[in-house]
Coordinates of C-alpha atoms and ligand atoms in Angstrom, one line a residue:
X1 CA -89.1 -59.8 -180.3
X2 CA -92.9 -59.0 -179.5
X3 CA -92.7 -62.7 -177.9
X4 CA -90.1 -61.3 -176.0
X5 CA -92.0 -58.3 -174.6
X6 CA -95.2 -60.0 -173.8
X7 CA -93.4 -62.8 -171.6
X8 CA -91.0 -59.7 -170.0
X9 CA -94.5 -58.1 -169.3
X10 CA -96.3 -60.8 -167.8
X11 CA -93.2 -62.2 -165.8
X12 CA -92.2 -58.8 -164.9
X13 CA -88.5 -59.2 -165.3
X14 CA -85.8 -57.8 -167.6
X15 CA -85.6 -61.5 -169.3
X16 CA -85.9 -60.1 -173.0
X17 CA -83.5 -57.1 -172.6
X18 CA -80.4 -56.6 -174.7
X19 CA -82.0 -58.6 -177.1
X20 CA -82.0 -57.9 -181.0
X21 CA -83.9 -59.0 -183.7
X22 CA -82.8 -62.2 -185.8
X23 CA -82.1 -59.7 -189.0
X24 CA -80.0 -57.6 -186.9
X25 CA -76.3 -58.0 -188.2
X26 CA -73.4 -57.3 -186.2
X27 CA -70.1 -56.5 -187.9
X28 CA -66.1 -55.2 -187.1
X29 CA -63.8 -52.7 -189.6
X30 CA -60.4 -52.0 -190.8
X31 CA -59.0 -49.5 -193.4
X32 CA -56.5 -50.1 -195.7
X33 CA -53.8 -48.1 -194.8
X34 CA -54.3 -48.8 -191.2
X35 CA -53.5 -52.4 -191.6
X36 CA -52.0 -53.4 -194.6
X37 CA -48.2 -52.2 -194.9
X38 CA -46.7 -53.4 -198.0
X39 CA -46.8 -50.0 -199.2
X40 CA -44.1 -50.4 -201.8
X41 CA -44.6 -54.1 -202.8
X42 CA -45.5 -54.9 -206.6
X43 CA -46.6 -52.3 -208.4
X44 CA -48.5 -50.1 -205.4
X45 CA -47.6 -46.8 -206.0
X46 CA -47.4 -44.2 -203.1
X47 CA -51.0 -42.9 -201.8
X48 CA -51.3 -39.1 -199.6
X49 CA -50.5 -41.3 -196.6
X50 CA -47.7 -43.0 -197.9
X51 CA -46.4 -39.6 -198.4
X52 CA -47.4 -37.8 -195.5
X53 CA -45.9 -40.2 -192.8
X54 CA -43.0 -40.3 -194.5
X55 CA -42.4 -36.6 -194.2
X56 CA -39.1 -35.9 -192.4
X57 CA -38.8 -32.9 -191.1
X58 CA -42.0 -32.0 -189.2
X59 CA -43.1 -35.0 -186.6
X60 CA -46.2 -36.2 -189.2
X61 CA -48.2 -39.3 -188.2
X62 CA -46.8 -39.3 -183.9
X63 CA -43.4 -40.3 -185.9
X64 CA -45.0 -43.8 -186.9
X65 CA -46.2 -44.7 -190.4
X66 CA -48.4 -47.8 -192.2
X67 CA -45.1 -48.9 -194.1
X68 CA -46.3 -52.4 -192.0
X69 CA -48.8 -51.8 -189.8
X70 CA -50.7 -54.7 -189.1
X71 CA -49.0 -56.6 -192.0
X72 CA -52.3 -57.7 -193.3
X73 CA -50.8 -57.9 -196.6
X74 CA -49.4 -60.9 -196.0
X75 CA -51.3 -62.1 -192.8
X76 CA -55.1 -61.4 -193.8
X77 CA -55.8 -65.0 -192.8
X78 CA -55.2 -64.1 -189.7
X79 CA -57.6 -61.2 -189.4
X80 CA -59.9 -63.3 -191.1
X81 CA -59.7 -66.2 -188.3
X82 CA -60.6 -63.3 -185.9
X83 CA -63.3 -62.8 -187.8
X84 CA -64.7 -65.7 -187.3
X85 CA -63.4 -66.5 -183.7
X86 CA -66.4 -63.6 -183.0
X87 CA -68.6 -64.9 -185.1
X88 CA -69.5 -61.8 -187.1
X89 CA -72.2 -61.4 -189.3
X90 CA -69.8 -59.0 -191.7
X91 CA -66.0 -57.6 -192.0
X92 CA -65.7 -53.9 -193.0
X93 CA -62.6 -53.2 -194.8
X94 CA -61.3 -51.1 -197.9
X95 CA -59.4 -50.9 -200.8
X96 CA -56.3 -49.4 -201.4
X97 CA -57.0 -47.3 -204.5
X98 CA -53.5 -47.6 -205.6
X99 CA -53.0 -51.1 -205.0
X100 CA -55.8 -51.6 -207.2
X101 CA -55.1 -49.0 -210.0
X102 CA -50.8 -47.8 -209.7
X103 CA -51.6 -44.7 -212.0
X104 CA -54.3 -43.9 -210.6
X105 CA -56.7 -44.7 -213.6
X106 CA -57.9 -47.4 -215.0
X107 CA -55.5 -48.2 -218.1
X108 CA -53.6 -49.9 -215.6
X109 CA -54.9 -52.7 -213.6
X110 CA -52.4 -54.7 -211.0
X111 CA -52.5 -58.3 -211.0
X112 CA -51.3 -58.1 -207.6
X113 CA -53.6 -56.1 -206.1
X114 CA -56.9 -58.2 -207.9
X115 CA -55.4 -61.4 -206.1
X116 CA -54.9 -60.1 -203.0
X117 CA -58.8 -58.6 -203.0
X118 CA -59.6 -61.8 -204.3
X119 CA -58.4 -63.9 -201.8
X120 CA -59.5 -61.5 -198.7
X121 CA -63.2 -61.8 -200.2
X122 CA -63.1 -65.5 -200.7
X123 CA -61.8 -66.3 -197.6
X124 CA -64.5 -64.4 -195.7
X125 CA -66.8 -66.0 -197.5
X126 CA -65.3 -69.6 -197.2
X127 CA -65.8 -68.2 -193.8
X128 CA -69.8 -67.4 -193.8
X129 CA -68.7 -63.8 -193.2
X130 CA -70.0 -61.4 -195.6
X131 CA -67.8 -58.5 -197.0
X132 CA -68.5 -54.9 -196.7
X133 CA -66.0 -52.8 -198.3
X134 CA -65.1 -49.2 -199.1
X135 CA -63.7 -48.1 -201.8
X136 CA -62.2 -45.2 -200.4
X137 CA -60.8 -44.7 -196.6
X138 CA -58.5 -41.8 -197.6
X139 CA -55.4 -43.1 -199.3
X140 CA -55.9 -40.4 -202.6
X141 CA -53.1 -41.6 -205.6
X142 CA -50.3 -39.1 -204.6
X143 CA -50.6 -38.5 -208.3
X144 CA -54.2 -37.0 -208.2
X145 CA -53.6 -35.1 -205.0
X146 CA -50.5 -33.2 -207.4
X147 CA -53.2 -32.4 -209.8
X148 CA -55.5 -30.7 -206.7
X149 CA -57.1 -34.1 -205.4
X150 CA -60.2 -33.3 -204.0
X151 CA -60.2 -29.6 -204.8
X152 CA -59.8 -30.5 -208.6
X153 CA -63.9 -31.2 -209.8
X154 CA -62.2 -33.6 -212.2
X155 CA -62.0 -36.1 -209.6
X156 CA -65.4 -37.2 -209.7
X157 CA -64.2 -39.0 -213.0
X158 CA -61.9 -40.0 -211.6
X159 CA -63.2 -41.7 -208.7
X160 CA -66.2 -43.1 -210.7
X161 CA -64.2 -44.9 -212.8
X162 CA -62.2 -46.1 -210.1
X163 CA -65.5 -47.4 -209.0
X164 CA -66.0 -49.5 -211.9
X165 CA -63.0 -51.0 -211.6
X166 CA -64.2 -52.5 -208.6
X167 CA -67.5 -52.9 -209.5
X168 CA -66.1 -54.9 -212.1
X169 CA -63.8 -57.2 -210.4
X170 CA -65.4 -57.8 -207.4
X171 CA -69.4 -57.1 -207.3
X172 CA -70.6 -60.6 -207.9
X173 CA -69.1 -61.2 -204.6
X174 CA -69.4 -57.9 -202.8
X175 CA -73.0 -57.1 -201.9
X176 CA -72.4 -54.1 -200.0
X177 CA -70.4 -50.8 -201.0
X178 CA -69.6 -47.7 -199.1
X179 CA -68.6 -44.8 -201.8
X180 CA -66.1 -42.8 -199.2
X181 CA -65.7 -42.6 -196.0
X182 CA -66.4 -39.4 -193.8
X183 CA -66.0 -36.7 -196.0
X184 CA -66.2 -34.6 -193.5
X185 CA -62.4 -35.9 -192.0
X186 CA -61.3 -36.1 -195.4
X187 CA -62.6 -32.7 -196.2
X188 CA -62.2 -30.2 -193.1
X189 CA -59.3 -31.7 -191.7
X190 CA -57.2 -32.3 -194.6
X191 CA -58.4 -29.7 -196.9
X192 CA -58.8 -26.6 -193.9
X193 CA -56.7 -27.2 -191.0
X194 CA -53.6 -29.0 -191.6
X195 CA -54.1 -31.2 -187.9
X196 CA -52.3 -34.3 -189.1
X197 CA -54.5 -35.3 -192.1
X198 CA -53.2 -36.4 -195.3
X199 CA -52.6 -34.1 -197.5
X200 CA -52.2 -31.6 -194.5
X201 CA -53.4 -28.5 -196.5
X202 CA -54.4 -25.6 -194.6
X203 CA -57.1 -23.4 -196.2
X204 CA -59.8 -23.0 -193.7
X205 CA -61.6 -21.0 -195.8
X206 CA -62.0 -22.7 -199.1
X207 CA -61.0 -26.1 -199.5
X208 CA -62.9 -27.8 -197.4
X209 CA -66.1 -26.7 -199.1
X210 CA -64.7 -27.4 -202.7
X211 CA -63.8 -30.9 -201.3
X212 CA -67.2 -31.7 -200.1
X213 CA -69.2 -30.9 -203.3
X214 CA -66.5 -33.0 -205.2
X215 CA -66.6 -36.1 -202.8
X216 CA -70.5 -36.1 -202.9
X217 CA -70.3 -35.8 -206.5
X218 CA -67.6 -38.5 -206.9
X219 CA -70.0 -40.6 -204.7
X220 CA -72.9 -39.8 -206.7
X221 CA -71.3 -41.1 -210.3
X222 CA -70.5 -44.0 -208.3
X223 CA -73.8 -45.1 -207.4
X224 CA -75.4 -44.1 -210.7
X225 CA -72.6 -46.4 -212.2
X226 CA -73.9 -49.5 -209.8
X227 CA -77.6 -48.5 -210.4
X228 CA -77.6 -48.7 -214.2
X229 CA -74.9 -51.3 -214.4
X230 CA -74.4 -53.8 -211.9
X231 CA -77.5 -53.5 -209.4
X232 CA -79.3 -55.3 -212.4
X233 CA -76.8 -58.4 -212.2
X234 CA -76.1 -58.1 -208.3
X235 CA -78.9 -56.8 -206.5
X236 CA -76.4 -55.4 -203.8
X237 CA -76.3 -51.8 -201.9
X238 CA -74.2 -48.9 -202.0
X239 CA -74.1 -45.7 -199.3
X240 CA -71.6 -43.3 -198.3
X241 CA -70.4 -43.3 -194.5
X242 CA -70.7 -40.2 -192.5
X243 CA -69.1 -39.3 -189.3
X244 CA -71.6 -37.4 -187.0
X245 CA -71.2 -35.5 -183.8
X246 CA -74.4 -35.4 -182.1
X247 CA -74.6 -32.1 -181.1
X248 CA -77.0 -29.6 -179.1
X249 CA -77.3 -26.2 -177.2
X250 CA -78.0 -26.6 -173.3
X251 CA -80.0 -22.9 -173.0
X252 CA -82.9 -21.6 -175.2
X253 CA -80.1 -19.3 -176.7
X254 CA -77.5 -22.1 -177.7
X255 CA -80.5 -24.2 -178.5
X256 CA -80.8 -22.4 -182.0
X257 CA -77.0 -22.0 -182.4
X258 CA -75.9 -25.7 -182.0
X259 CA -78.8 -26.5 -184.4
X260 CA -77.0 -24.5 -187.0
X261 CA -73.4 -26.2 -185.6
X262 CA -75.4 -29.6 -186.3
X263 CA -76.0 -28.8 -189.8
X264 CA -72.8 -27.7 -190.8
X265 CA -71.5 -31.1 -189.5
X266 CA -74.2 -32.8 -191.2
X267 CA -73.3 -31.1 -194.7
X268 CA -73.0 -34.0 -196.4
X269 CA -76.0 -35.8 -196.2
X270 CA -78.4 -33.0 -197.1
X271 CA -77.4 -33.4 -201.1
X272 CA -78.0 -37.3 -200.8
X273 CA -80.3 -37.8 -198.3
X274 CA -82.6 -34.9 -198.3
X275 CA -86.2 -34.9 -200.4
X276 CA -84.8 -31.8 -202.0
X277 CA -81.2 -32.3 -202.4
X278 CA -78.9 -29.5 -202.3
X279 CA -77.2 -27.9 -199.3
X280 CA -79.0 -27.1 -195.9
X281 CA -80.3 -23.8 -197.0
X282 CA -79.5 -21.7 -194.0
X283 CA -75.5 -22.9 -194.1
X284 CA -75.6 -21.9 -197.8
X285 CA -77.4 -18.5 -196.9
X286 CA -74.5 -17.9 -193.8
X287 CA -71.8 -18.6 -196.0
X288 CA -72.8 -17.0 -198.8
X289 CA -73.1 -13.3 -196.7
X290 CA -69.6 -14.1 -194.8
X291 CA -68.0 -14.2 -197.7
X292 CA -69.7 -11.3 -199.4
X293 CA -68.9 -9.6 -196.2
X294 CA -65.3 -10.8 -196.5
X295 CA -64.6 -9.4 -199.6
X296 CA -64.9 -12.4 -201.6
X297 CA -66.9 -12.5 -205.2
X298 CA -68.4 -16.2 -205.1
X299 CA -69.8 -18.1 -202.1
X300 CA -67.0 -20.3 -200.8
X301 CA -69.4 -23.2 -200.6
X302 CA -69.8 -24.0 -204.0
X303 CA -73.5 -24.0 -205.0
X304 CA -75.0 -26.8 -207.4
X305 CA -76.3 -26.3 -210.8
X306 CA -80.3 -27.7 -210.2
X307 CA -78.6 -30.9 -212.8
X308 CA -76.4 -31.9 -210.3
X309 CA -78.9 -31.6 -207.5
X310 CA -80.3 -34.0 -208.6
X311 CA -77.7 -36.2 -209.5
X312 CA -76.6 -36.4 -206.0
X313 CA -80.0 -36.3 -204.4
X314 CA -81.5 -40.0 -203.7
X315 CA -77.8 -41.9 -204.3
X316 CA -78.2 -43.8 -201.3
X317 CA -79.5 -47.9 -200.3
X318 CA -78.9 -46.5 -196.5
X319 CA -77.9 -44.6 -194.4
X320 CA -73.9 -45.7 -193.2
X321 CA -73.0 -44.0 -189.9
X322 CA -69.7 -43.3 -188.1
X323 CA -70.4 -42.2 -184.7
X324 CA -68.1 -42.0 -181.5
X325 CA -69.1 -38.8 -179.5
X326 CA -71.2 -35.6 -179.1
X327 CA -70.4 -31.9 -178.4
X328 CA -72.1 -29.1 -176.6
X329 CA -72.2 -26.2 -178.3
X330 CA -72.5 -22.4 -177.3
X331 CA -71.1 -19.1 -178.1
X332 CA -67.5 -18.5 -179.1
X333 CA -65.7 -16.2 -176.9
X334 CA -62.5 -14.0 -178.3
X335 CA -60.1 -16.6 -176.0
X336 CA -61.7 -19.6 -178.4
X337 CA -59.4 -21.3 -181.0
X338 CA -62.2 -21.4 -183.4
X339 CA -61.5 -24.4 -186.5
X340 CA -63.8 -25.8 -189.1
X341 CA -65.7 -27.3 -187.3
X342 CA -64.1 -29.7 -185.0
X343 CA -63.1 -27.7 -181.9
X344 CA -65.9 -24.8 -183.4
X345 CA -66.8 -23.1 -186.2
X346 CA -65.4 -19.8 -187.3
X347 CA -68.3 -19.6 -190.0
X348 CA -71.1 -19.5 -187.0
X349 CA -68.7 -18.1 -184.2
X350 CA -69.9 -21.7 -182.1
X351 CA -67.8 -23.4 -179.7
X352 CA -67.7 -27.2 -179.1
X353 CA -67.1 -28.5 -175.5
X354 CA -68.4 -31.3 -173.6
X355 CA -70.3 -32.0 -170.6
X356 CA -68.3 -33.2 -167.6
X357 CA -70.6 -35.9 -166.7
X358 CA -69.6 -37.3 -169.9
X359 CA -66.6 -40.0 -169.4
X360 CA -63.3 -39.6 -171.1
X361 CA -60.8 -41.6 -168.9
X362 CA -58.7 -42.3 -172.1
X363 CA -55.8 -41.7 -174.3
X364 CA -58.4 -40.1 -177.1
X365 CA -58.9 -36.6 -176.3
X366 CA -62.0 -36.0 -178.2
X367 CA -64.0 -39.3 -177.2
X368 CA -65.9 -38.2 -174.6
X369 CA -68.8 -40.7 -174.3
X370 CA -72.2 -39.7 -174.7
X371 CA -74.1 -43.0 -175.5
X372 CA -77.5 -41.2 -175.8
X373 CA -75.7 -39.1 -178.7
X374 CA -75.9 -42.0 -180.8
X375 CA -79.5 -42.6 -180.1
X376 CA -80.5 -38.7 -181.1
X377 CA -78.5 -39.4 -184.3
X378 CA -80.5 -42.3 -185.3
X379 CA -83.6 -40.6 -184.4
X380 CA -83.0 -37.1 -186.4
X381 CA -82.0 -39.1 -189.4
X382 CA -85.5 -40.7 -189.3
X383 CA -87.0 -37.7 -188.5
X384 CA -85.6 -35.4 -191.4
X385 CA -84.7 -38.2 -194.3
X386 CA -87.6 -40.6 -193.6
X387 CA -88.0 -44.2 -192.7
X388 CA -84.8 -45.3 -194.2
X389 CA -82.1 -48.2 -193.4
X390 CA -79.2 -47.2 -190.9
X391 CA -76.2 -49.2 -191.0
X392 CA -73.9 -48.0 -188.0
X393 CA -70.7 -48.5 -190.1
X394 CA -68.2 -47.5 -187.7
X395 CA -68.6 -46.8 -183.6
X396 CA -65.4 -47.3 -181.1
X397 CA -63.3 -46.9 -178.1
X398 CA -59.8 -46.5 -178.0
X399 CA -57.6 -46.5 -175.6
X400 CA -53.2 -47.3 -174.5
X401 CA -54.0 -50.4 -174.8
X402 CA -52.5 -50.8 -170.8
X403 CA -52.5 -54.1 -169.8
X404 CA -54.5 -55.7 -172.7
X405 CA -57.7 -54.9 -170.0
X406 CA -59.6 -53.0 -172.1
X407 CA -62.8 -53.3 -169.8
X408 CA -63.9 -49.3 -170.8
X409 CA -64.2 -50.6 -174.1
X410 CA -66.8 -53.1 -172.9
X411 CA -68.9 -50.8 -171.4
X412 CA -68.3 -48.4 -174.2
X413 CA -69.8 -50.8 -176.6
X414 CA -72.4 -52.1 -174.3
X415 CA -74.2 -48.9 -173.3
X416 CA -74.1 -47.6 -177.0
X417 CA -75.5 -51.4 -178.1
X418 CA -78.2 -50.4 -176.0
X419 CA -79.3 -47.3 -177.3
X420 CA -79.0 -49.0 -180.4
X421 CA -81.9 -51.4 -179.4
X422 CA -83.8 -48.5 -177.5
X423 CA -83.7 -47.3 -180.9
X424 CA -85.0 -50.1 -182.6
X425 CA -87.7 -50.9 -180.1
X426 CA -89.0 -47.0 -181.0
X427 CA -89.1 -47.7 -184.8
X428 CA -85.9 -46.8 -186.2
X429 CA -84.8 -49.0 -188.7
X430 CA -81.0 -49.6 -187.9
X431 CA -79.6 -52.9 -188.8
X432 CA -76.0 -53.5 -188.3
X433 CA -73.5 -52.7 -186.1
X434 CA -69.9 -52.5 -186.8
X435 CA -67.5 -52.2 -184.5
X436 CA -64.1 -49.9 -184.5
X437 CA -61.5 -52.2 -184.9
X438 CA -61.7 -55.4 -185.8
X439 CA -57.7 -55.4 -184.9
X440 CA -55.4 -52.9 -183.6
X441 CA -54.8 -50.3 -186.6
X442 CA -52.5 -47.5 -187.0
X443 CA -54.1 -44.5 -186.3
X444 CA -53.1 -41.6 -188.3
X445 CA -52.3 -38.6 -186.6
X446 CA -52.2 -40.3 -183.4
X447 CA -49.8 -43.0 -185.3
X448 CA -49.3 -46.5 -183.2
X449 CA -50.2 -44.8 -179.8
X450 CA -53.6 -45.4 -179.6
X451 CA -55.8 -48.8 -179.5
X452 CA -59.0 -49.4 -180.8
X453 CA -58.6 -53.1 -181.9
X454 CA -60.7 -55.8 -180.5
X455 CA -57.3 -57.7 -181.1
X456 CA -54.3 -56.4 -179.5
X457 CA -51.3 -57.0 -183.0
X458 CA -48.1 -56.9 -180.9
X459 CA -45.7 -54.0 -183.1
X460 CA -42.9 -55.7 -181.2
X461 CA -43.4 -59.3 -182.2
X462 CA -42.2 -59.3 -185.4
X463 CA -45.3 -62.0 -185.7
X464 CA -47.3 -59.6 -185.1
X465 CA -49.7 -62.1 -183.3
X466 CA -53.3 -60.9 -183.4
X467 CA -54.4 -61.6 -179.6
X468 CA -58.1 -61.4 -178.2
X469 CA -58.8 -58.4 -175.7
X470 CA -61.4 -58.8 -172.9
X471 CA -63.5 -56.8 -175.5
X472 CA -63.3 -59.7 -178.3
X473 CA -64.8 -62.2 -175.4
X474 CA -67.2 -59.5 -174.6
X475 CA -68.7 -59.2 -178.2
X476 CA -68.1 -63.0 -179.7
X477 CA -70.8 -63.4 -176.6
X478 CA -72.4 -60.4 -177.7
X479 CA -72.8 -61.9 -180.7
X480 CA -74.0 -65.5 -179.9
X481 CA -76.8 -64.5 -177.4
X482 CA -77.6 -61.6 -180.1
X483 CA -77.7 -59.5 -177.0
X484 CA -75.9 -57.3 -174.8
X485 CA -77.0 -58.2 -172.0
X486 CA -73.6 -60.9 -171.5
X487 CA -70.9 -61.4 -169.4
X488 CA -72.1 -59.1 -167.0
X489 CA -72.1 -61.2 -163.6
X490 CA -68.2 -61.2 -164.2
X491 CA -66.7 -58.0 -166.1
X492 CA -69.5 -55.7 -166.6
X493 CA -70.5 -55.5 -162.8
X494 CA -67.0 -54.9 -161.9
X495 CA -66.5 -51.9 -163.5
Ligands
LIG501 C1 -62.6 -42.7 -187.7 O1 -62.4 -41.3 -187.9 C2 -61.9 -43.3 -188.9 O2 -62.9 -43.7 -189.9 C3 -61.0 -44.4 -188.6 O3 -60.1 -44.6 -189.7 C4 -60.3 -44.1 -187.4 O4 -59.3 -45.1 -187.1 C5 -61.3 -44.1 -186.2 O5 -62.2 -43.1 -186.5 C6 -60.7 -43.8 -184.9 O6 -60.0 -42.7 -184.8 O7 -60.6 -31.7 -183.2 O8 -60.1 -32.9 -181.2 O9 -62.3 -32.8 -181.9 C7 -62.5 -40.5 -186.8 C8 -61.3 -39.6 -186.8 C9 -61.9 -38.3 -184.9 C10 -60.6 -37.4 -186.7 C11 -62.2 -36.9 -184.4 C12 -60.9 -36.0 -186.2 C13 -61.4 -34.7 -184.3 C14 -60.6 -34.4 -183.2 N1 -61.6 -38.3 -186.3 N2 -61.1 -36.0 -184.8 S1 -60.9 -32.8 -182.3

């Protein structure tokens, strides 16, 4: 890299641009539920989603489901070809908790579900690809969502032994673990708002807030568990992954406001990442008056005994972040549909919109692209946690998938794979990059309509072929030059 600069300097030319260091790692995810199907097979009991989609008589899930999705059950090989037909460094992908586990705990282990993991982790490794999994990517046991799910403070037991389990089974082999991923989806959509999220609850008051201290709890037993355990034998990582919106106020006025929108979205990283733990103390001071003001007896965001403070505090290897898009943020108005805290926050009265220079020409309404936003995220973590790793564990573009050209998606990746290396060139130590899908997935509330997937999958063919886009040439070149600064002279200039 410094090579790199000085012959850029004294040539005068952008020769070294686009380029990343060797250790830099570049990656592509799935989820379980989004790809798998075989929801019934063996002994998999049902998970929320399972569930959920199959709801009948409200239109759940755009009226799709992931009863077969991409099949990956029974065609992982091909996934895994993909894989390596880009060349990546590492495959994201999780575990289906109740493939694993059928009741849920762990006096029940399915023979099924070990040989399938097995076989997905060997082959990427027979493969030079190294595994990065998740344990959890929102498919709760239906079973522990009828005893409250995340609302229940139980589950952190739950979930840590869950943990074990795969601690167990697969951590000679898996070097790097994500605990959960983005509470704040699993937690403020599913548990406040009922907008399409498994389990669909609506109490925009409460239960996202009891969610979040029991997922960061859950988390926490789980890396204690792989600190004392199995970090002696294995030497591997384990994070949580957190979904950011970069946001920021455009006046002095907003300027304070969507500082305080910021930190509500960034709830859950404060207890882990933070040198004192605990909740961002003026979100805990806010909610704590609104709901003495509303009547209520207790703060609705649960506080933390100073024990579990520091329990959670300092449970990270790095930093994992989901990023797609930023928000501005100003003053609610009385016209405002105000939600927790996607479309604004009813705790702050703030209102998220966008800026119309920013470019949204696709089927995903709230992926407005803001490639600097990704930058400003990189930089605050540094800035307020310290000099730490930052693994970008998810970043994507989806779209109708019209035509299989899929050239937005190019320049999607390849402006935010640039502030990723602005970033690095100022200091910040990010990584990896892991691109939003590796294949096309089903996509929750949005069901089969929209189209993130490097790889088309066909839900036609019953083969379910897994075909390249323009974006899988885009980053298997990405990927061999280690910059991206390719294909430029004939796709990127066009555009
Ligand atoms: C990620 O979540 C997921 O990890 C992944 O499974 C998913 O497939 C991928 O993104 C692409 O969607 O109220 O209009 O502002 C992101 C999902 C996106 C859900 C933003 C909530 C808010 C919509 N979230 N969305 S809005």
């Amino acid at each position: 890299m410094k090579t790199c600069i000085v012959l850029s300097v004294l040539l005068f030319s952008r020769l070294c641009n686009g380029k990343f260091p060797s250790w830099f790692k570049f990656g592509a995810a799935t989820s379980s539920y989004q790809i798998e199907g075989a929801w019934n097979i063996s002994d998999k009991t049902p998970s929320i989603w399972d569930t959920f989609c199959h709801i009948k008589d409200d239109v759940k899930c755009s009226n799709a489901n992931g009863d077969v999705a991409a099949n990956s059950y029974y065609q992982w090989k091909e996934d895994l070809d993909a894989a390596a037909e880009l060349g990546l460094d590492y495959y994201r992908f999780s575990i289906s908790w109740t493939r694993i586990l059928p009741t849920g705990y762990p006096n029940k282990i399915s023979k099924d579900g070990v040989r399938y993991y097995n076989e997905l982790i060997n082959g990427l490794l027979a493969r030079g690809i190294e595994p990065m999994v998740t344990m959890y990517h929102w498919e709760l046991p239906q079973n522990l969502q009828d005893l409250g799910g995340w609302t229940n403070a139980l589950i952190s037991t739950w979930f840590a032994d869950y943990a074990k389990v795969l601690f167990t089974l697969f951590g000679d082999r898996v070097k790097t673990w994500l605990t959960i991923n983005e509470p704040l989806i699993m937690c403020a959509a599913a548990y406040s708002e009922n907008t399409g999220f498994a389990p669909g609850i609506s109490d925009p008051n409460y239960g996202a807030f009891l969610c979040a201290k029991n997922t960061l709890l859950a988390h926490a037993h789980a890396w204690r568990i792989y600190d004392v355990i199995y970090r002696p034998k294995y030497g591997g990582k384990v994070s949580i992954a957190n979904q950011i919106f970069w946001m920021e106020g455009q006046s002095e006025e907003e300027r304070k406001l969507g500082e305080l929108t910021y930190s509500l979205n960034v709830l859950y990283t404060y207890p882990v990442f933070s040198k004192n733990g605990g909740w961002p103390a003026e979100i805990e001071e806010i909610i704590a008056t609104n709901s003495k003001n509303q009547g209520f007896s207790f703060s609705r965001l649960p506080a933390f005994t100073t024990e579990e403070i520091n329990f959670v505090k300092g449970t990270y290897d790095f930093f994992g972040l989901n990023y797609y898009t930023s928000r501005l943020v100003r003053k609610a108005t009385k016209e405002d549909k105000l939600n927790w805290p996607f479309t604004g926050s009813h705790e702050l009265e703030s209102f998220l919109t966008v800026d119309a220079s920013w470019r949204n020409e696709n089927t995903v309404p709230w992926l407005h692209e803001y490639p600097i936003g990704l930058r400003r995220i990189l930089e605050w973590v540094k800035k307020e946690f310290g000099d730490i790793e930052i693994i970008v564990t998810e970043i994507g573009y989806g779209d109708g998938g019209e035509d299989g050209n899929d050239y937005n998606k190019i320049r999607y990746h390849k402006e935010h794979l640039e502030q990723v290396e602005l970033a690095i060139n100022a200091g910040i130590n990010v990584t990896g990059y892991t691109v939003w899908s590796l294949i096309d997935t089903f996509e929750w509330d949005s069901g089969n309509t929209v189209k993130f997937g490097l790889y088309k999958v066909d839900y036609d063919d019953p083969k379910r072929a897994r075909i390249p886009r323009p974006s899988a040439k885009f980053y298997a070149a990405v990927i061999q030059a280690r910059s991206f600064d390719v294909l430029h002279k004939y796709i990127y200039d066009e555009l």
